[in-house]
Tab-separated table of C-alpha atoms in Angstrom:
chain	number	residue	atom	x	y	z
G	1	UNK	CA	30.998	52.629	-44.359
G	2	UNK	CA	28.323	51.655	-46.861
G	3	UNK	CA	25.766	54.003	-48.357
G	4	UNK	CA	23.183	51.933	-46.486
G	5	UNK	CA	24.348	53.520	-43.224
G	6	UNK	CA	23.715	57.009	-44.559
G	7	UNK	CA	20.339	55.939	-45.955
G	8	UNK	CA	19.230	54.617	-42.566
G	9	UNK	CA	20.658	57.287	-40.297
G	10	UNK	CA	20.559	60.203	-42.717
G	11	UNK	CA	24.142	61.211	-41.967
G	12	UNK	CA	27.738	60.071	-42.269
G	13	UNK	CA	29.419	57.869	-39.670
G	14	UNK	CA	31.514	60.828	-38.494
G	15	UNK	CA	28.359	62.867	-37.928
G	16	UNK	CA	26.757	59.925	-36.118
G	17	UNK	CA	29.749	59.675	-33.759
G	18	UNK	CA	29.714	63.431	-33.221
G	19	UNK	CA	26.024	63.469	-32.258
G	20	UNK	CA	26.117	60.295	-30.166
G	21	UNK	CA	23.687	57.407	-29.886
G	22	UNK	CA	21.184	59.377	-27.783
G	23	UNK	CA	20.351	61.436	-30.864
G	24	UNK	CA	19.101	58.318	-32.671
G	25	UNK	CA	17.942	55.838	-30.005
G	26	UNK	CA	15.681	56.234	-27.004
G	27	UNK	CA	16.972	55.248	-23.562
G	28	UNK	CA	15.325	51.810	-23.544
G	29	UNK	CA	16.791	50.918	-26.950
G	30	UNK	CA	20.254	52.065	-25.897
G	31	UNK	CA	20.033	49.783	-22.861
G	32	UNK	CA	19.068	46.848	-25.112
G	33	UNK	CA	21.986	47.602	-27.448
G	34	UNK	CA	24.470	47.726	-24.554
G	35	UNK	CA	23.056	44.494	-23.117
G	36	UNK	CA	23.355	42.886	-26.550
G	37	UNK	CA	26.968	43.988	-26.859
G	38	UNK	CA	27.714	42.369	-23.490
G	39	UNK	CA	26.037	39.173	-24.664
G	40	UNK	CA	28.280	39.002	-27.736
G	41	UNK	CA	31.374	39.804	-25.684
G	42	UNK	CA	30.602	36.777	-23.502
G	43	UNK	CA	30.616	34.563	-26.585
G	44	UNK	CA	26.903	34.253	-27.326
G	45	UNK	CA	25.218	35.007	-30.629
G	46	UNK	CA	22.877	37.979	-30.905
G	47	UNK	CA	19.775	38.659	-32.965
G	48	UNK	CA	17.608	41.659	-32.182
G	49	UNK	CA	15.389	44.270	-33.820
G	50	UNK	CA	15.975	47.889	-32.883
G	51	UNK	CA	14.003	51.037	-33.567
G	52	UNK	CA	15.702	54.359	-34.264
G	53	UNK	CA	15.055	57.876	-35.469
G	54	UNK	CA	17.118	59.065	-38.407
G	55	UNK	CA	18.538	62.566	-38.379
G	56	UNK	CA	15.378	63.925	-40.048
G	57	UNK	CA	13.159	62.333	-37.381
G	58	UNK	CA	11.838	59.457	-39.504
G	59	UNK	CA	11.394	56.159	-37.676
G	60	UNK	CA	13.352	53.201	-39.010
G	61	UNK	CA	14.070	49.643	-37.893
G	62	UNK	CA	17.165	47.471	-38.085
G	63	UNK	CA	17.597	43.745	-37.547
G	64	UNK	CA	21.028	43.210	-36.007
G	65	UNK	CA	22.748	39.810	-36.047
G	66	UNK	CA	26.201	39.414	-34.467
G	67	UNK	CA	28.555	36.760	-33.165
G	68	UNK	CA	31.932	36.817	-31.463
G	69	UNK	CA	35.047	35.214	-32.941
G	70	UNK	CA	37.775	33.862	-30.682
G	71	UNK	CA	41.325	32.971	-31.713
G	72	UNK	CA	40.986	29.515	-30.175
G	73	UNK	CA	39.685	27.556	-27.173
G	74	UNK	CA	40.090	29.638	-24.048
G	75	UNK	CA	41.401	32.603	-26.042
G	76	UNK	CA	40.013	36.076	-25.664
G	77	UNK	CA	37.689	37.853	-28.038
G	78	UNK	CA	39.386	38.441	-31.382
G	79	UNK	CA	36.654	40.245	-33.276
G	80	UNK	CA	32.896	40.545	-33.727
G	81	UNK	CA	31.125	39.706	-36.978
G	82	UNK	CA	27.821	41.416	-37.479
G	83	UNK	CA	25.310	42.592	-40.027
G	84	UNK	CA	22.437	45.051	-39.756
G	85	UNK	CA	19.487	44.684	-42.129
G	86	UNK	CA	17.153	47.589	-42.803
G	87	UNK	CA	13.690	46.124	-42.103
G	88	UNK	CA	11.859	49.462	-42.138
G	89	UNK	CA	9.601	48.601	-45.071
G	90	UNK	CA	8.697	45.239	-43.556
G	91	UNK	CA	7.844	46.806	-40.197
G	92	UNK	CA	5.735	49.495	-41.850
G	93	UNK	CA	3.798	46.815	-43.714
G	94	UNK	CA	3.340	44.899	-40.456
G	95	UNK	CA	1.967	48.062	-38.868
G	96	UNK	CA	-0.349	48.534	-41.850
G	97	UNK	CA	-1.670	44.977	-41.394
G	98	UNK	CA	-2.303	45.624	-37.704
G	99	UNK	CA	-4.021	48.909	-38.537
G	100	UNK	CA	-6.238	47.195	-41.117
G	101	UNK	CA	-7.227	44.602	-38.508
G	102	UNK	CA	-7.919	47.355	-35.965
G	103	UNK	CA	-10.114	49.235	-38.427
G	104	UNK	CA	-12.045	46.047	-39.242
G	105	UNK	CA	-12.651	45.456	-35.534
G	106	UNK	CA	-13.758	49.067	-35.176
G	107	UNK	CA	-16.145	48.677	-38.129
G	108	UNK	CA	-17.670	45.527	-36.659
G	109	UNK	CA	-18.012	47.188	-33.267
G	110	UNK	CA	-19.817	50.106	-34.879
G	111	UNK	CA	-22.104	47.732	-36.789
G	112	UNK	CA	-22.965	45.884	-33.580
G	113	UNK	CA	-23.646	49.157	-31.766
G	114	UNK	CA	-25.447	51.037	-34.518
G	115	UNK	CA	-27.335	48.269	-36.305
G	116	UNK	CA	-27.684	45.167	-34.175
G	117	UNK	CA	-28.414	47.084	-30.980
G	118	UNK	CA	-31.051	49.216	-32.693
G	119	UNK	CA	-32.712	46.144	-34.186
G	120	UNK	CA	-32.809	44.440	-30.793
G	121	UNK	CA	-34.265	47.589	-29.249
G	122	UNK	CA	-36.977	47.544	-31.915
G	123	UNK	CA	-37.827	43.910	-31.136
G	124	UNK	CA	-37.885	44.623	-27.393
G	125	UNK	CA	-40.109	47.706	-27.738
G	126	UNK	CA	-42.630	45.914	-29.916
G	127	UNK	CA	-42.690	42.881	-27.605
G	128	UNK	CA	-43.213	45.105	-24.562
G	129	UNK	CA	-46.008	46.936	-26.324
G	130	UNK	CA	-47.760	43.677	-27.134
G	131	UNK	CA	-47.251	42.455	-23.561
G	132	UNK	CA	-48.740	45.671	-22.146
G	133	UNK	CA	-51.744	45.335	-24.448
G	134	UNK	CA	-52.225	41.699	-23.411
G	135	UNK	CA	-52.317	42.705	-19.742
G	136	UNK	CA	-55.242	44.955	-20.586
G	137	UNK	CA	-57.050	42.075	-22.207
G	138	UNK	CA	-56.264	42.819	-25.863
G	139	UNK	CA	-54.750	39.946	-27.783
G	140	UNK	CA	-52.084	40.780	-30.408
G	141	UNK	CA	-53.265	40.743	-33.993
G	142	UNK	CA	-51.738	38.542	-36.681
G	143	UNK	CA	-50.259	41.651	-38.324
G	144	UNK	CA	-48.525	42.660	-35.073
G	145	UNK	CA	-47.077	39.190	-34.606
G	146	UNK	CA	-45.930	39.159	-38.228
G	147	UNK	CA	-44.192	42.484	-37.629
G	148	UNK	CA	-42.458	41.062	-34.539
G	149	UNK	CA	-41.360	37.996	-36.507
G	150	UNK	CA	-40.078	40.208	-39.328
G	151	UNK	CA	-38.019	42.312	-36.920
G	152	UNK	CA	-36.626	39.178	-35.268
G	153	UNK	CA	-35.731	37.659	-38.658
G	154	UNK	CA	-33.897	40.837	-39.655
G	155	UNK	CA	-31.942	40.733	-36.399
G	156	UNK	CA	-31.019	37.092	-36.988
G	157	UNK	CA	-29.754	38.051	-40.445
G	158	UNK	CA	-27.639	40.841	-38.969
G	159	UNK	CA	-26.171	38.431	-36.390
G	160	UNK	CA	-25.349	35.960	-39.156
G	161	UNK	CA	-23.664	38.680	-41.223
G	162	UNK	CA	-21.575	39.886	-38.270
G	163	UNK	CA	-20.592	36.299	-37.411
G	164	UNK	CA	-19.395	35.801	-40.995
G	165	UNK	CA	-17.395	39.036	-40.861
G	166	UNK	CA	-15.833	38.018	-37.540
G	167	UNK	CA	-14.774	34.642	-38.932
G	168	UNK	CA	-15.249	34.655	-42.721
G	169	UNK	CA	-13.088	31.572	-43.267
G	170	UNK	CA	-14.671	29.369	-40.643
G	171	UNK	CA	-15.479	25.883	-41.903
G	172	UNK	CA	-18.907	26.375	-40.341
G	173	UNK	CA	-19.453	29.139	-42.905
G	174	UNK	CA	-18.047	27.139	-45.836
G	175	UNK	CA	-14.346	28.007	-45.649
G	176	UNK	CA	-12.360	29.915	-48.272
G	177	UNK	CA	-14.577	29.116	-51.269
G	178	UNK	CA	-17.753	30.301	-49.542
G	179	UNK	CA	-15.968	33.376	-48.157
G	180	UNK	CA	-14.916	34.394	-51.690
G	181	UNK	CA	-18.431	33.699	-52.982
G	182	UNK	CA	-19.957	35.871	-50.241
G	183	UNK	CA	-17.392	38.615	-50.877
G	184	UNK	CA	-18.332	38.758	-54.562
G	185	UNK	CA	-22.044	38.766	-53.699
G	186	UNK	CA	-21.593	41.696	-51.317
G	187	UNK	CA	-19.559	43.664	-53.858
G	188	UNK	CA	-21.982	43.106	-56.732
G	189	UNK	CA	-23.935	46.258	-57.555
G	190	UNK	CA	-26.643	46.588	-60.175
G	191	UNK	CA	-25.180	49.986	-61.089
G	192	UNK	CA	-21.580	48.752	-61.227
G	193	UNK	CA	-19.641	46.180	-63.221
G	194	UNK	CA	-20.794	42.577	-63.280
G	195	UNK	CA	-18.768	40.488	-60.850
G	196	UNK	CA	-18.624	36.700	-61.196
G	197	UNK	CA	-16.954	34.055	-59.051
G	198	UNK	CA	-16.005	30.527	-60.105
G	199	UNK	CA	-14.360	27.820	-58.027
G	200	UNK	CA	-12.571	24.956	-59.769
G	201	UNK	CA	-12.060	22.357	-57.070
G	202	UNK	CA	-9.889	19.521	-58.357
G	203	UNK	CA	-8.569	18.811	-54.859
G	204	UNK	CA	-9.414	19.642	-51.237
G	205	UNK	CA	-8.067	22.866	-49.751
G	206	UNK	CA	-5.360	21.889	-47.253
G	207	UNK	CA	-4.169	25.438	-46.641
G	208	UNK	CA	-5.006	26.519	-43.088
G	209	UNK	CA	-5.336	29.762	-41.156
G	210	UNK	CA	-3.671	32.242	-41.133
G	211	UNK	CA	-2.533	31.478	-44.704
G	212	UNK	CA	-6.101	31.269	-46.025
G	213	UNK	CA	-6.835	34.621	-44.404
G	214	UNK	CA	-3.911	36.253	-46.235
G	215	UNK	CA	-5.128	34.784	-49.541
G	216	UNK	CA	-8.666	36.000	-48.835
G	217	UNK	CA	-7.414	39.518	-48.007
G	218	UNK	CA	-5.393	39.577	-51.245
G	219	UNK	CA	-8.604	38.751	-53.121
G	220	UNK	CA	-10.490	41.396	-51.152
G	221	UNK	CA	-7.950	44.108	-51.948
G	222	UNK	CA	-7.654	43.040	-55.593
G	223	UNK	CA	-11.417	43.126	-56.128
G	224	UNK	CA	-11.730	46.473	-54.355
G	225	UNK	CA	-9.031	47.953	-56.599
G	226	UNK	CA	-10.757	46.632	-59.725
G	227	UNK	CA	-14.098	48.091	-58.642
G	228	UNK	CA	-12.594	51.472	-57.763
G	229	UNK	CA	-10.039	52.041	-60.493
G	230	UNK	CA	-10.561	49.749	-63.495
G	231	UNK	CA	-13.672	51.377	-65.032
G	232	UNK	CA	-14.577	47.808	-65.980
G	233	UNK	CA	-17.802	46.334	-67.313
G	234	UNK	CA	-17.062	42.890	-65.890
G	235	UNK	CA	-14.771	41.351	-63.275
G	236	UNK	CA	-14.101	37.630	-63.011
G	237	UNK	CA	-12.765	36.093	-59.790
G	238	UNK	CA	-11.533	32.496	-60.000
G	239	UNK	CA	-10.112	30.125	-57.412
G	240	UNK	CA	-8.547	26.979	-58.861
G	241	UNK	CA	-7.795	24.336	-56.234
G	242	UNK	CA	-5.194	21.864	-57.461
G	243	UNK	CA	-3.395	19.101	-55.540
G	244	UNK	CA	-0.247	21.175	-55.029
G	245	UNK	CA	-1.367	24.746	-55.708
G	246	UNK	CA	-4.110	27.269	-55.041
G	247	UNK	CA	-4.437	29.755	-57.886
G	248	UNK	CA	-6.419	32.941	-57.303
G	249	UNK	CA	-7.133	35.060	-60.360
G	250	UNK	CA	-8.964	38.372	-60.697
G	251	UNK	CA	-9.371	39.706	-64.230
G	252	UNK	CA	-11.279	42.739	-65.473
G	253	UNK	CA	-11.965	44.300	-68.869
G	254	UNK	CA	-11.196	47.822	-67.720
G	255	UNK	CA	-8.712	50.472	-68.752
G	256	UNK	CA	-5.656	48.479	-67.707
G	257	UNK	CA	-2.702	49.683	-65.687
G	258	UNK	CA	0.104	52.063	-66.695
G	259	UNK	CA	3.443	50.393	-67.561
G	260	UNK	CA	5.049	51.812	-64.413
G	261	UNK	CA	2.132	51.102	-62.076
G	262	UNK	CA	3.801	48.216	-60.278
G	263	UNK	CA	6.941	50.270	-59.765
G	264	UNK	CA	5.093	53.119	-58.086
G	265	UNK	CA	2.630	50.926	-56.228
G	266	UNK	CA	0.602	52.284	-53.382
G	267	UNK	CA	0.376	50.825	-49.922
G	268	UNK	CA	-2.453	48.445	-50.873
G	269	UNK	CA	-0.368	46.777	-53.576
G	270	UNK	CA	2.649	46.562	-51.279
G	271	UNK	CA	0.522	44.907	-48.606
G	272	UNK	CA	-0.778	42.368	-51.129
G	273	UNK	CA	2.792	41.470	-52.123
G	274	UNK	CA	3.787	41.262	-48.462
G	275	UNK	CA	0.868	38.954	-47.659
G	276	UNK	CA	1.884	36.743	-50.581
G	277	UNK	CA	5.461	36.646	-49.303
G	278	UNK	CA	4.280	35.602	-45.833
G	279	UNK	CA	2.537	32.496	-47.193
G	280	UNK	CA	5.178	31.602	-49.775
G	281	UNK	CA	2.943	32.619	-52.677
G	282	UNK	CA	3.815	34.362	-55.939
G	283	UNK	CA	1.743	37.430	-56.826
G	284	UNK	CA	1.760	39.071	-60.244
G	285	UNK	CA	-0.324	41.952	-61.547
G	286	UNK	CA	-0.264	42.910	-65.213
G	287	UNK	CA	-2.266	43.289	-68.417
G	288	UNK	CA	-5.005	40.756	-69.102
G	289	UNK	CA	-5.098	38.671	-72.271
G	290	UNK	CA	-7.816	40.873	-73.776
G	291	UNK	CA	-6.945	44.172	-72.131
G	292	UNK	CA	-7.780	45.222	-68.631
G	293	UNK	CA	-5.836	43.941	-65.649
G	294	UNK	CA	-5.177	40.464	-64.319
G	295	UNK	CA	-4.049	39.595	-60.802
G	296	UNK	CA	-2.703	36.096	-60.248
G	297	UNK	CA	-1.662	34.699	-56.877
G	298	UNK	CA	-0.315	31.148	-56.777
G	299	UNK	CA	0.086	29.619	-53.348
G	300	UNK	CA	1.570	26.185	-52.621
G	301	UNK	CA	-0.648	23.689	-50.819
G	302	UNK	CA	0.776	21.852	-47.808
G	303	UNK	CA	1.614	18.210	-48.432
G	304	UNK	CA	-1.260	15.831	-47.762
G	305	UNK	CA	-1.100	13.532	-44.739
G	306	UNK	CA	-1.059	10.560	-47.064
G	307	UNK	CA	1.947	11.842	-49.020
């Protein structure tokens, strides 16, 4: 039995047999495993993901693929060929992506409740006050109407901002290029490093959702890391749109990264690499040409309809 078994289950095969499957799988998973075994015994192929608890209580996931082998037509089952792949890291990254999406929804919900609602209440209160005064024969002054218009304009701006956050890559909002431009604008701080964005558009962007969203989130995470950790004076974000490739680059003039930083990457870096993998992109993070750090993500463009 391979060392992979002991890594996943945290014990030897003999110990696994001694403890029994109930020590590692819940009842529902055991039922799925038994049903899968019956499927293979009847001659069908099997592919399933199963969740388990290793001997130390840690949750892990396996992807099991199996098929039956028969000696010949009409012959009985000779043997079963199968492989189990440890997909724990992939599942944890998937959970992290879902959690990030949940937190973003929670943030937007809070912004709607705390900011937009309060602004609308302010507009309503002022309008009611002016209406009550009008019933008593007093006409609203120009200053009062200006104040109402100002409150309404602020509320419209908040609605626009929330709409962009809900769908930052919508073509109605300018697509990926505008989303990156807006992201840089929001992150720019007069007290922080200078952040600049350039788009080099030598071809139309044919990449579609959800791939553009993954590329945008990679840029978002990369810029956030540079702002938090680089101690940089300037950060340059570039998107080069070429006929066959999208190239995202984020370069800073900060303190750089330790030689072993990519080997001991945190969850954010792992998620960026996972997002790149999902869209068939190549992500590299290393020293910049003049010091600092450079992130490069190259993503293939889909073939054009005319190709």
